[in-house]
RNA sequence: GCUCCCUUCGUCUAGAGGCCUAGGACACGGCCCUCUCAAGGCUGUAACACGAGUUCGAAUCUCGUAGGGAGCGCCA
């Protein structure tokens, strides 16, 4: 059995959950569930500009919709409360004081404009754009001078100019970074709020997180966070960086690839279980190929099979899981999902002919609306059957009603047609399409009156 | 520019020196079933980025090349 894992998902409430984030959340959740550990939800809302309360509520709702739940979080509390970083200032203040006492951080009075310029200059000179160290060795007098001018400092971590940071990434293996490649980074912003490098790492450590699962884009950030943790003598969690989720063209998943957020897929009618089944196999291989019910996922999750290569998200693959999921739903569930008042017989009728709720629209038209004009091929089939066929069909309908078995039997006897020659013109006259659900229930729903009208139309017009 | 990461069928992946004439799933094609579609059964097409090296033997190890990506933010 996997050792007890405490994992977390730490989104910032700045919009709907991105598919890539949903995936790392799912994997983290699975790891905790599989090992019997805990899954923590923490809200990283230190960016006051972009964080919004409504996003936070939406986020929780989306996660629940997907089928995830957590053991500690802003809505249910827990031993490490509070779970929103905007409410954890007390802890951070204490830790900043410790860092200051150790002399591993220093106030930086550079303005964003100055920093921007410095970076540009370095770039032009063909050098990596790193903090130049301007404020690293300011005298007390110089600091006072800055303060006197009303400048509020940010707090920077003084990265040693020599040395290495090493860690074992549980998906990439051993990693080593030179400190000389890392510039002094900000741990506290000018407005007093905590920066990502600081609070993200610190909270993981303090909350007892043992396995941090995140996107590849954080791999080179990890040494910075490790330096903060080491300076504070806080325990290092294990880190694992999974390959990013990319679009069909291999570029990072973005708007131009279509839907990218959980919310968008939900609104289009994709099912949570379908999304989960797809995500489960993106950058990860479980020990089964087939569809899994949400409750079955943890048992089949294999953390050692998390992938390092970027995984392409293709909607056609999601469609497969959507069909699988649909196939396992009850008629009542399908009906609710379709969200139309056509009733159970209709849900039963179209369940194998729809992927998304909007696919049901043409069948609603078939049952209670007008048929679209026929295409070239369709007209040929109608013509081949001839007006007599439809006259006979109308007559048979009058005798058999919407009992399609009787109707086709009568029609077969009277026209000598059978098989496709019999059914195709019927289907076409009734639905206007060559494909679709079974004819018998279809006829029942269409009703004798409409069916008669459609037969008569072709009796006169073909 | 510097540092780091990645590269097996169209897609997701299995593969940790011989078990690989590279396996599975999805997608696609064919056949069967069937009024059609779907489902189901059978079946087919299809990949180790490239080049050196190590080795009796490399998809697997090493180096290089190419391509893709990330970080170098008072975003997370």
Short mmCIF file of C-alpha atoms (C1' of nucleotides) in Angstrom, two decimals:
data_model
loop_
_atom_site.label_atom_id
_atom_site.label_comp_id
_atom_site.label_asym_id
_atom_site.label_seq_id
_atom_site.Cartn_x
_atom_site.Cartn_y
_atom_site.Cartn_z
CA UNK A 1 0.00 0.00 0.00
CA UNK A 2 1.08 3.53 -0.74
CA UNK A 3 2.34 5.36 2.33
CA UNK A 4 -0.09 7.86 3.79
CA UNK A 5 -0.16 10.91 1.57
CA UNK A 6 -1.34 14.37 2.49
CA UNK A 7 -1.95 16.27 -0.70
CA UNK A 8 -3.53 19.56 -1.59
CA UNK A 9 -4.99 21.63 -4.34
CA UNK A 10 -4.14 25.30 -4.04
CA UNK A 11 -5.92 27.32 -6.69
CA UNK A 12 -6.15 31.06 -6.87
CA UNK A 13 -9.71 32.31 -7.18
CA UNK A 14 -9.22 34.31 -10.34
CA UNK A 15 -11.57 32.50 -12.70
CA UNK A 16 -12.96 29.13 -13.63
CA UNK A 17 -10.77 26.09 -12.99
CA UNK A 18 -8.54 25.38 -15.95
CA UNK A 19 -8.55 21.82 -17.21
CA UNK A 20 -4.86 21.39 -16.40
CA UNK A 21 -5.46 22.47 -12.82
CA UNK A 22 -8.48 20.24 -12.57
CA UNK A 23 -6.24 17.36 -13.54
CA UNK A 24 -3.59 18.02 -10.92
CA UNK A 25 -6.37 18.50 -8.38
CA UNK A 26 -7.80 15.14 -9.40
CA UNK A 27 -4.45 13.36 -9.18
CA UNK A 28 -3.74 14.91 -5.79
CA UNK A 29 -7.17 13.89 -4.59
CA UNK A 30 -6.62 10.36 -5.87
CA UNK A 31 -3.29 10.05 -4.17
CA UNK A 32 -4.75 11.04 -0.83
CA UNK A 33 -7.74 8.76 -1.24
CA UNK A 34 -5.69 5.81 -2.41
CA UNK A 35 -3.32 6.03 0.52
CA UNK A 36 -5.95 6.83 3.10
CA UNK A 37 -4.36 10.22 3.73
CA UNK A 38 -5.89 13.68 3.54
CA UNK A 39 -6.74 16.02 0.72
CA UNK A 40 -6.60 19.71 1.50
CA UNK A 41 -8.15 22.57 -0.41
CA UNK A 42 -6.37 25.86 0.09
CA UNK A 43 -7.30 29.13 -1.55
CA UNK A 44 -4.35 31.21 -2.72
CA UNK A 45 -5.93 34.63 -2.78
CA UNK A 46 -2.94 36.83 -2.07
CA UNK A 47 -3.41 38.72 -5.31
CA UNK A 48 -6.03 41.20 -4.14
CA UNK A 49 -6.36 42.68 -7.62
CA UNK A 50 -7.54 39.52 -9.30
CA UNK A 51 -9.02 37.42 -6.52
CA UNK A 52 -12.78 37.55 -6.16
CA UNK A 53 -15.06 35.94 -3.65
CA UNK A 54 -17.51 34.78 -6.31
CA UNK A 55 -14.70 32.90 -8.06
CA UNK A 56 -13.97 31.11 -4.83
CA UNK A 57 -17.55 29.89 -4.54
CA UNK A 58 -17.60 28.86 -8.18
CA UNK A 59 -14.36 27.00 -7.71
CA UNK A 60 -15.74 24.93 -4.86
CA UNK A 61 -18.88 24.23 -6.82
CA UNK A 62 -16.95 23.13 -9.90
CA UNK A 63 -14.77 20.80 -7.87
CA UNK A 64 -17.84 19.26 -6.26
CA UNK A 65 -19.51 18.93 -9.63
CA UNK A 66 -16.48 17.07 -10.92
CA UNK A 67 -16.88 14.66 -8.05
CA UNK A 68 -14.04 15.74 -5.78
CA UNK A 69 -14.28 16.34 -2.07
CA UNK A 70 -11.72 17.39 0.51
CA UNK A 71 -10.96 16.76 4.14
CA UNK A 72 -9.85 20.28 4.99
CA UNK A 73 -10.79 23.48 3.29
CA UNK A 74 -12.19 26.96 3.56
CA UNK A 75 -15.77 25.72 3.66
CA UNK A 76 -15.32 22.95 6.23
CA UNK A 77 -12.32 24.09 8.24
CA UNK A 78 -9.72 21.76 9.69
CA UNK A 79 -6.68 21.63 11.96
CA UNK A 80 -4.70 24.09 9.84
CA UNK A 81 -7.43 26.71 9.45
CA UNK A 82 -7.82 29.23 8.03
CA UNK A 83 -7.56 27.85 4.49
CA UNK A 84 -7.51 31.10 2.60
CA UNK A 85 -4.14 32.78 2.43
CA UNK A 86 -5.70 36.21 2.78
CA UNK A 87 -6.52 35.16 6.36
CA UNK A 88 -3.11 33.80 7.26
CA UNK A 89 -1.21 37.05 7.76
CA UNK A 90 -0.46 36.27 11.38
CA UNK A 91 1.52 33.18 10.54
CA UNK A 92 3.35 34.87 7.70
CA UNK A 93 4.31 37.86 9.87
CA UNK A 94 5.87 35.52 12.39
CA UNK A 95 7.87 33.73 9.72
CA UNK A 96 9.02 36.96 8.09
CA UNK A 97 10.33 38.05 11.47
CA UNK A 98 12.33 34.85 11.70
CA UNK A 99 13.80 35.33 8.26
CA UNK A 100 14.70 38.92 9.11
CA UNK A 101 16.31 37.86 12.36
CA UNK A 102 18.44 35.42 10.42
CA UNK A 103 19.41 38.07 7.94
CA UNK A 104 18.43 36.01 4.92
CA UNK A 105 16.00 38.62 3.65
CA UNK A 106 16.37 42.32 3.01
CA UNK A 107 14.11 45.24 2.16
CA UNK A 108 14.09 46.26 -1.48
CA UNK A 109 13.09 49.76 -2.48
CA UNK A 110 13.28 49.36 -6.23
CA UNK A 111 10.17 50.46 -8.09
CA UNK A 112 8.47 48.29 -10.70
CA UNK A 113 9.70 50.74 -13.35
CA UNK A 114 13.29 50.43 -12.21
CA UNK A 115 13.09 46.67 -12.15
CA UNK A 116 11.52 46.59 -15.56
CA UNK A 117 14.27 48.74 -16.99
CA UNK A 118 16.94 46.64 -15.35
CA UNK A 119 15.49 43.47 -16.82
CA UNK A 120 15.32 45.01 -20.28
CA UNK A 121 18.92 46.12 -20.08
CA UNK A 122 20.08 42.69 -19.03
CA UNK A 123 18.13 41.06 -21.79
CA UNK A 124 19.63 43.35 -24.36
CA UNK A 125 23.07 42.55 -23.07
CA UNK A 126 22.26 38.87 -23.61
CA UNK A 127 22.11 38.11 -19.91
CA UNK A 128 19.38 36.40 -17.91
CA UNK A 129 16.98 39.01 -16.53
CA UNK A 130 17.61 38.64 -12.83
CA UNK A 131 17.35 41.03 -9.92
CA UNK A 132 20.54 43.06 -9.99
CA UNK A 133 20.96 43.13 -6.21
CA UNK A 134 20.63 46.89 -5.99
CA UNK A 135 19.18 46.92 -2.49
CA UNK A 136 20.99 43.88 -1.17
CA UNK A 137 23.65 45.74 0.75
CA UNK A 138 22.00 49.05 1.51
CA UNK A 139 23.29 50.80 4.60
CA UNK A 140 20.93 51.68 7.38
CA UNK A 141 21.21 55.32 6.38
CA UNK A 142 20.27 54.54 2.80
CA UNK A 143 17.26 52.60 3.96
CA UNK A 144 16.18 55.48 6.14
CA UNK A 145 16.60 57.80 3.20
CA UNK A 146 14.28 55.67 1.09
CA UNK A 147 11.75 55.47 3.88
CA UNK A 148 11.91 59.19 4.39
CA UNK A 149 10.92 59.64 0.78
CA UNK A 150 7.86 57.55 1.47
CA UNK A 151 9.08 54.40 -0.28
CA UNK A 152 7.70 51.18 1.09
CA UNK A 153 9.96 48.21 0.65
CA UNK A 154 9.23 44.73 -0.51
CA UNK A 155 11.12 41.92 1.14
CA UNK A 156 13.61 39.89 -0.86
CA UNK A 157 15.26 36.59 -0.13
CA UNK A 158 19.03 36.81 -0.39
CA UNK A 159 20.02 33.84 -2.50
CA UNK A 160 23.59 32.71 -1.76
CA UNK A 161 25.87 33.26 -4.75
CA UNK A 162 27.29 29.77 -4.52
CA UNK A 163 25.87 26.41 -3.65
CA UNK A 164 23.28 24.04 -4.99
CA UNK A 165 19.75 23.03 -4.23
CA UNK A 166 18.97 19.40 -4.69
CA UNK A 167 15.77 17.47 -4.41
CA UNK A 168 14.12 14.34 -5.71
CA UNK A 169 11.15 15.04 -7.90
CA UNK A 170 8.92 12.02 -7.77
CA UNK A 171 8.09 12.18 -11.42
CA UNK A 172 11.32 13.59 -12.87
CA UNK A 173 13.84 12.05 -10.51
CA UNK A 174 16.90 13.78 -9.06
CA UNK A 175 17.14 17.52 -9.68
CA UNK A 176 19.97 19.94 -9.04
CA UNK A 177 19.99 23.69 -9.46
CA UNK A 178 22.82 26.17 -8.96
CA UNK A 179 22.01 29.02 -6.64
CA UNK A 180 24.09 31.30 -8.81
CA UNK A 181 21.41 30.91 -11.49
CA UNK A 182 18.72 32.19 -9.21
CA UNK A 183 18.13 35.86 -8.53
CA UNK A 184 16.95 37.30 -5.24
CA UNK A 185 13.20 36.90 -5.22
CA UNK A 186 10.42 38.67 -3.41
CA UNK A 187 8.86 36.97 -0.42
CA UNK A 188 6.68 39.86 0.70
CA UNK A 189 5.19 42.49 -1.53
CA UNK A 190 5.28 46.20 -0.92
CA UNK A 191 1.68 46.09 0.30
CA UNK A 192 2.63 43.51 2.91
CA UNK A 193 1.01 40.52 1.21
CA UNK A 194 2.87 37.25 0.80
CA UNK A 195 4.27 36.23 -2.56
CA UNK A 196 3.70 32.83 -4.11
CA UNK A 197 7.23 31.57 -3.57
CA UNK A 198 6.84 32.18 0.11
CA UNK A 199 3.30 31.40 1.18
CA UNK A 200 2.75 28.50 -1.16
CA UNK A 201 5.80 26.69 0.17
CA UNK A 202 5.29 27.68 3.76
CA UNK A 203 1.65 26.65 3.86
CA UNK A 204 2.40 23.27 2.34
CA UNK A 205 4.99 22.65 5.02
CA UNK A 206 2.92 23.98 7.89
CA UNK A 207 -0.20 22.11 6.82
CA UNK A 208 1.71 18.85 6.76
CA UNK A 209 1.47 18.29 3.03
CA UNK A 210 3.66 15.35 2.05
CA UNK A 211 3.19 15.27 -1.71
CA UNK A 212 2.91 18.38 -3.81
CA UNK A 213 1.67 17.59 -7.28
CA UNK A 214 1.75 20.44 -9.77
CA UNK A 215 2.45 21.34 -13.36
CA UNK A 216 5.86 21.19 -14.96
CA UNK A 217 5.95 24.96 -15.11
CA UNK A 218 6.78 24.98 -11.41
CA UNK A 219 9.82 22.76 -11.65
CA UNK A 220 12.34 25.59 -11.83
CA UNK A 221 10.48 27.44 -9.08
CA UNK A 222 10.99 24.62 -6.64
CA UNK A 223 14.57 25.49 -5.57
CA UNK A 224 13.39 28.94 -4.51
CA UNK A 225 10.70 27.46 -2.34
CA UNK A 226 13.10 24.94 -0.91
CA UNK A 227 15.49 27.72 0.13
CA UNK A 228 12.70 29.45 2.02
CA UNK A 229 11.68 26.23 3.74
CA UNK A 230 15.26 25.32 4.61
CA UNK A 231 15.93 28.78 6.03
CA UNK A 232 12.84 28.45 8.19
CA UNK A 233 13.75 24.88 9.18
CA UNK A 234 10.36 23.75 7.94
CA UNK A 235 9.94 20.22 6.59
CA UNK A 236 10.20 19.86 2.83
CA UNK A 237 7.23 18.22 1.19
CA UNK A 238 7.94 15.88 -1.71
CA UNK A 239 7.42 17.49 -5.09
CA UNK A 240 6.20 15.95 -8.31
CA UNK A 241 5.86 17.88 -11.53
CA UNK A 242 3.56 16.45 -14.14
CA UNK A 243 3.79 17.31 -17.81
CA UNK A 244 1.57 20.16 -18.87
CA UNK A 245 -1.75 19.71 -20.58
CA UNK A 246 -1.52 21.07 -24.10
CA UNK A 247 -3.84 21.54 -27.04
CA UNK A 248 -4.07 19.36 -30.14
CA UNK A 249 -1.27 21.39 -31.75
CA UNK A 250 1.07 20.89 -28.83
CA UNK A 251 0.86 24.49 -27.65
CA UNK A 252 -0.21 25.23 -24.08
CA UNK A 253 -3.95 24.82 -23.74
CA UNK A 254 -5.56 28.18 -24.38
CA UNK A 255 -8.75 29.81 -25.56
CA UNK A 256 -8.03 29.22 -29.22
CA UNK A 257 -8.23 25.47 -28.59
CA UNK A 258 -11.88 25.83 -27.63
CA UNK A 259 -13.11 25.00 -24.16
CA UNK A 260 -10.39 25.03 -21.53
CA UNK A 261 -12.19 25.36 -18.24
CA UNK A 262 -14.24 22.92 -16.24
CA UNK A 263 -17.11 25.36 -16.34
CA UNK A 264 -17.18 25.48 -20.13
CA UNK A 265 -17.34 21.72 -20.44
CA UNK A 266 -20.02 21.60 -17.82
CA UNK A 267 -22.10 24.22 -19.56
CA UNK A 268 -21.88 22.39 -22.86
CA UNK A 269 -23.29 19.31 -21.21
CA UNK A 270 -20.25 17.16 -20.66
CA UNK A 271 -20.58 14.92 -17.63
CA UNK A 272 -18.26 15.11 -14.64
CA UNK A 273 -17.60 11.38 -14.74
CA UNK A 274 -16.69 11.61 -18.43
CA UNK A 275 -14.23 14.41 -17.78
CA UNK A 276 -12.72 12.46 -14.90
CA UNK A 277 -12.28 9.35 -17.03
CA UNK A 278 -10.47 11.33 -19.66
CA UNK A 279 -8.32 13.31 -17.23
CA UNK A 280 -7.43 10.07 -15.46
CA UNK A 281 -5.61 8.93 -18.61
CA UNK A 282 -3.92 12.15 -19.58
CA UNK A 283 -0.34 11.98 -18.41
CA UNK A 284 -1.17 8.99 -16.29
CA UNK A 285 -1.77 5.31 -16.83
CA UNK A 286 -4.04 3.42 -14.51
CA UNK A 287 -4.17 -0.35 -14.40
CA UNK A 288 -7.38 -0.64 -16.40
CA UNK A 289 -8.50 0.55 -19.83
CA UNK A 290 -12.23 0.68 -19.36
CA UNK A 291 -14.62 3.22 -17.92
CA UNK A 292 -14.43 3.75 -14.19
CA UNK A 293 -17.06 5.00 -11.80
CA UNK A 294 -15.84 7.97 -9.74
CA UNK A 295 -15.59 5.83 -6.61
CA UNK A 296 -13.33 3.34 -8.38
CA UNK A 297 -10.62 5.79 -9.42
CA UNK A 298 -8.49 5.80 -6.26
CA UNK A 299 -7.94 2.04 -6.36
CA UNK A 300 -6.67 2.26 -9.94
CA UNK A 301 -4.52 5.35 -9.56
CA UNK A 302 -0.78 4.72 -9.93
CA UNK A 303 1.34 7.69 -8.87
CA UNK A 304 4.46 6.00 -10.22
CA UNK A 305 2.83 6.19 -13.65
CA UNK A 306 2.53 9.95 -13.74
CA UNK A 307 4.02 11.22 -16.97
CA UNK A 308 6.63 13.87 -17.59
CA UNK A 309 5.88 14.52 -21.23
CA UNK A 310 3.18 17.04 -22.07
CA UNK A 311 -0.19 15.45 -22.84
CA UNK A 312 -2.43 16.65 -25.64
CA UNK A 313 -6.02 17.23 -24.84
CA UNK A 314 -8.27 16.11 -27.68
CA UNK A 315 -11.97 16.53 -27.39
CA UNK A 316 -12.65 13.47 -29.55
CA UNK A 317 -11.20 11.37 -26.75
CA UNK A 318 -13.42 13.07 -24.22
CA UNK A 319 -16.41 12.28 -26.44
CA UNK A 320 -15.65 8.60 -26.07
CA UNK A 321 -15.85 8.81 -22.29
CA UNK A 322 -18.96 10.93 -22.59
CA UNK A 323 -20.66 8.13 -24.57
CA UNK A 324 -19.47 5.54 -22.07
CA UNK A 325 -20.86 7.59 -19.22
CA UNK A 326 -24.16 8.22 -20.98
CA UNK A 327 -24.50 4.50 -21.61
CA UNK A 328 -24.40 3.86 -17.88
CA UNK A 329 -26.99 6.43 -16.86
CA UNK A 330 -30.60 5.69 -16.09
CA UNK A 331 -33.39 7.06 -18.26
CA UNK A 332 -34.30 9.45 -15.47
CA UNK A 333 -30.73 10.73 -15.30
CA UNK A 334 -30.59 11.14 -19.05
CA UNK A 335 -33.86 13.02 -18.96
CA UNK A 336 -32.56 15.41 -16.32
CA UNK A 337 -29.33 15.85 -18.25
CA UNK A 338 -31.18 16.65 -21.49
CA UNK A 339 -33.02 19.30 -19.53
CA UNK A 340 -36.06 19.36 -21.79
CA UNK A 341 -39.62 18.49 -20.95
CA UNK A 342 -39.93 15.70 -23.48
CA UNK A 343 -40.22 12.98 -20.89
CA UNK A 344 -38.77 9.56 -20.27
CA UNK A 345 -39.78 7.88 -23.55
CA UNK A 346 -37.91 10.55 -25.46
CA UNK A 347 -34.82 10.22 -23.28
CA UNK A 348 -34.86 6.48 -23.86
CA UNK A 349 -35.30 7.03 -27.59
CA UNK A 350 -32.36 9.36 -28.21
CA UNK A 351 -29.93 8.28 -25.53
CA UNK A 352 -27.65 6.49 -27.99
CA UNK A 353 -27.85 9.22 -30.58
CA UNK A 354 -26.65 12.16 -28.54
CA UNK A 355 -23.33 13.19 -27.08
CA UNK A 356 -24.40 16.58 -25.84
CA UNK A 357 -27.89 17.81 -24.94
CA UNK A 358 -28.04 20.02 -28.00
CA UNK A 359 -27.81 16.91 -30.21
CA UNK A 360 -31.37 16.14 -29.16
CA UNK A 361 -32.78 19.18 -30.95
CA UNK A 362 -33.23 17.53 -34.38
CA UNK A 363 -35.16 14.66 -32.76
CA UNK A 364 -37.44 17.04 -30.99
CA UNK A 365 -38.18 18.52 -34.40
CA UNK A 366 -38.86 15.05 -35.77
CA UNK A 367 -41.41 14.42 -33.07
CA UNK A 368 -43.20 17.70 -32.78
CA UNK A 369 -41.88 20.04 -35.40
CA UNK A 370 -41.26 20.40 -39.09
CA UNK A 371 -38.80 18.25 -41.02
CA UNK A 372 -35.96 19.99 -42.83
CA UNK A 373 -35.89 19.55 -46.64
CA UNK A 374 -34.43 16.31 -47.95
CA UNK A 375 -31.01 16.00 -49.51
CA UNK A 376 -30.14 14.59 -52.91
CA UNK A 377 -29.50 11.00 -51.79
CA UNK A 378 -32.55 10.96 -49.58
CA UNK A 379 -34.80 12.10 -52.42
CA UNK A 380 -33.51 9.29 -54.60
CA UNK A 381 -34.56 6.70 -52.06
CA UNK A 382 -38.00 8.25 -51.75
CA UNK A 383 -38.37 8.35 -55.51
CA UNK A 384 -37.33 4.73 -55.82
CA UNK A 385 -40.07 3.74 -53.40
CA UNK A 386 -42.61 5.68 -55.45
CA UNK A 387 -45.90 7.37 -54.49
CA UNK A 388 -47.70 4.07 -54.28
CA UNK A 389 -45.50 2.96 -51.43
CA UNK A 390 -46.49 5.95 -49.34
CA UNK A 391 -50.16 5.61 -50.23
CA UNK A 392 -49.93 2.04 -48.97
CA UNK A 393 -48.06 3.22 -45.92
CA UNK A 394 -50.79 5.69 -45.07
CA UNK A 395 -53.41 2.99 -45.47
CA UNK A 396 -51.45 0.54 -43.35
CA UNK A 397 -51.10 3.24 -40.71
CA UNK A 398 -54.85 3.61 -40.55
CA UNK A 399 -55.18 -0.09 -39.79
CA UNK A 400 -52.17 -0.65 -37.56
CA UNK A 401 -51.91 2.70 -35.84
CA UNK A 402 -48.47 3.39 -34.43
CA UNK A 403 -47.75 -0.29 -33.95
CA UNK A 404 -44.74 -0.40 -36.20
CA UNK A 405 -44.50 -4.16 -36.19
CA UNK A 406 -47.99 -4.54 -37.65
CA UNK A 407 -47.52 -1.60 -39.94
CA UNK A 408 -44.34 -2.91 -41.52
CA UNK A 409 -45.85 -6.38 -41.81
CA UNK A 410 -48.86 -5.06 -43.70
CA UNK A 411 -46.69 -2.86 -45.84
CA UNK A 412 -44.33 -5.72 -46.64
CA UNK A 413 -47.22 -7.89 -47.76
CA UNK A 414 -48.73 -5.20 -49.95
CA UNK A 415 -45.61 -3.77 -51.54
CA UNK A 416 -43.39 -6.83 -51.65
CA UNK A 417 -40.61 -4.80 -50.11
CA UNK A 418 -38.53 -5.92 -47.18
CA UNK A 419 -35.38 -5.06 -45.29
CA UNK A 420 -33.76 -1.76 -46.13
CA UNK A 421 -36.05 -1.26 -49.14
CA UNK A 422 -38.94 -1.25 -46.76
CA UNK A 423 -37.52 0.55 -43.79
CA UNK A 424 -35.42 3.24 -45.45
CA UNK A 425 -38.20 5.07 -47.27
CA UNK A 426 -40.31 4.77 -44.14
CA UNK A 427 -37.60 6.18 -41.94
CA UNK A 428 -36.92 8.93 -44.44
CA UNK A 429 -40.53 9.97 -44.75
CA UNK A 430 -40.94 9.94 -41.01
CA UNK A 431 -37.68 11.58 -39.92
CA UNK A 432 -36.04 13.05 -42.99
CA UNK A 433 -32.81 11.29 -42.04
CA UNK A 434 -31.18 7.99 -42.88
CA UNK A 435 -29.74 7.59 -39.40
CA UNK A 436 -31.43 7.67 -36.08
CA UNK A 437 -33.04 5.78 -33.22
CA UNK A 438 -35.12 2.67 -33.60
CA UNK A 439 -38.16 3.14 -35.77
CA UNK A 440 -40.77 1.52 -33.53
CA UNK A 441 -40.51 3.87 -30.53
CA UNK A 442 -39.93 6.72 -32.92
CA UNK A 443 -43.26 6.09 -34.61
CA UNK A 444 -45.02 5.94 -31.27
CA UNK A 445 -43.70 9.36 -30.33
CA UNK A 446 -44.36 10.91 -33.69
CA UNK A 447 -47.98 9.80 -33.46
CA UNK A 448 -50.41 8.57 -36.11
CA UNK A 449 -51.56 12.00 -37.17
CA UNK A 450 -48.15 13.43 -37.99
CA UNK A 451 -47.01 10.15 -39.51
CA UNK A 452 -50.04 10.11 -41.82
CA UNK A 453 -49.37 13.67 -42.90
CA UNK A 454 -45.76 12.81 -43.75
CA UNK A 455 -46.75 9.70 -45.71
CA UNK A 456 -49.37 11.60 -47.65
CA UNK A 457 -46.94 14.34 -48.49
CA UNK A 458 -44.68 11.82 -50.21
CA UNK A 459 -47.60 10.02 -51.79
CA UNK A 460 -48.33 13.25 -53.59
CA UNK A 461 -44.88 14.68 -54.10
CA UNK A 462 -42.65 11.85 -55.13
"C1'" G B 1 20.48 35.05 -23.77
"C1'" C B 2 21.00 31.77 -19.34
"C1'" U B 3 19.07 27.53 -16.46
"C1'" C B 4 15.86 23.50 -16.45
"C1'" C B 5 12.31 20.00 -18.60
"C1'" C B 6 10.27 17.02 -22.58
"C1'" U B 7 10.30 13.76 -27.45
"C1'" U B 8 7.22 5.58 -28.75
"C1'" C B 9 1.19 4.60 -33.72
"C1'" G B 10 -3.35 10.48 -35.52
"C1'" U B 11 -4.24 10.77 -29.71
"C1'" C B 12 -3.38 8.76 -24.54
"C1'" U B 13 0.21 5.42 -23.32
"C1'" A B 14 3.06 0.14 -22.01
"C1'" G B 15 8.10 -0.47 -22.14
"C1'" A B 16 13.43 0.56 -16.84
"C1'" G B 17 19.74 -3.78 -22.23
"C1'" G B 18 17.80 -9.49 -24.75
"C1'" C B 19 10.65 -11.49 -23.10
"C1'" C B 20 9.85 -6.01 -28.79
"C1'" U B 21 9.37 -8.89 -36.21
"C1'" A B 22 7.35 -2.72 -29.95
"C1'" G B 23 1.83 -4.30 -26.41
"C1'" G B 24 -3.01 -1.92 -25.00
"C1'" A B 25 -6.94 1.85 -25.25
"C1'" C B 26 -9.30 5.73 -28.20
"C1'" A B 27 -9.83 7.36 -33.16
"C1'" C B 28 -9.87 5.50 -38.29
"C1'" G B 29 -10.85 1.32 -42.27
"C1'" G B 30 -13.00 -3.65 -43.34
"C1'" C B 31 -16.20 -7.83 -42.14
"C1'" C B 32 -20.30 -9.95 -39.10
"C1'" C B 33 -24.90 -8.52 -36.71
"C1'" U B 34 -28.69 -4.99 -38.10
"C1'" C B 35 -34.07 -0.87 -41.41
"C1'" U B 36 -30.09 3.18 -40.19
"C1'" C B 37 -27.01 5.08 -36.33
"C1'" A B 38 -25.20 3.30 -31.76
"C1'" A B 39 -23.81 -1.05 -29.07
"C1'" G B 40 -21.43 -5.86 -29.55
"C1'" G B 41 -18.01 -9.60 -32.04
"C1'" C B 42 -13.87 -10.37 -35.42
"C1'" U B 43 -10.12 -7.91 -38.09
"C1'" G B 44 -6.74 -4.26 -40.51
"C1'" U B 45 -3.65 0.32 -41.10
"C1'" A B 46 -0.30 2.86 -37.96
"C1'" A B 47 5.13 4.78 -33.80
"C1'" C B 48 10.67 4.18 -30.85
"C1'" A B 49 12.52 12.71 -33.53
"C1'" C B 50 17.66 12.47 -35.85
"C1'" G B 51 23.02 11.23 -35.54
"C1'" A B 52 27.08 9.13 -33.18
"C1'" G B 53 28.91 6.08 -29.18
"C1'" U B 54 28.94 2.00 -25.23
"C1'" U B 55 27.57 -3.31 -25.74
"C1'" C B 56 27.61 -9.88 -28.32
"C1'" G B 57 22.84 -7.15 -28.17
"C1'" A B 58 19.57 -0.43 -27.23
"C1'" A B 59 13.01 2.15 -27.63
"C1'" U B 60 15.67 1.37 -23.02
"C1'" C B 61 22.59 3.73 -21.13
"C1'" U B 62 26.08 8.16 -22.80
"C1'" C B 63 27.02 12.37 -25.85
"C1'" G B 64 25.50 15.59 -29.61
"C1'" U B 65 21.69 17.74 -33.03
"C1'" A B 66 16.80 19.20 -34.09
"C1'" G B 67 11.99 20.38 -32.43
"C1'" G B 68 8.67 21.67 -28.39
"C1'" G B 69 7.93 23.72 -23.42
"C1'" A B 70 8.93 26.19 -18.72
"C1'" G B 71 11.44 29.54 -15.45
"C1'" C B 72 14.40 33.94 -15.02
"C1'" G B 73 7.44 38.74 -12.47
"C1'" C B 74 5.75 43.09 -6.27
"C1'" C B 75 1.08 36.33 -11.41
"C1'" A B 76 0.30 31.78 -9.33
#
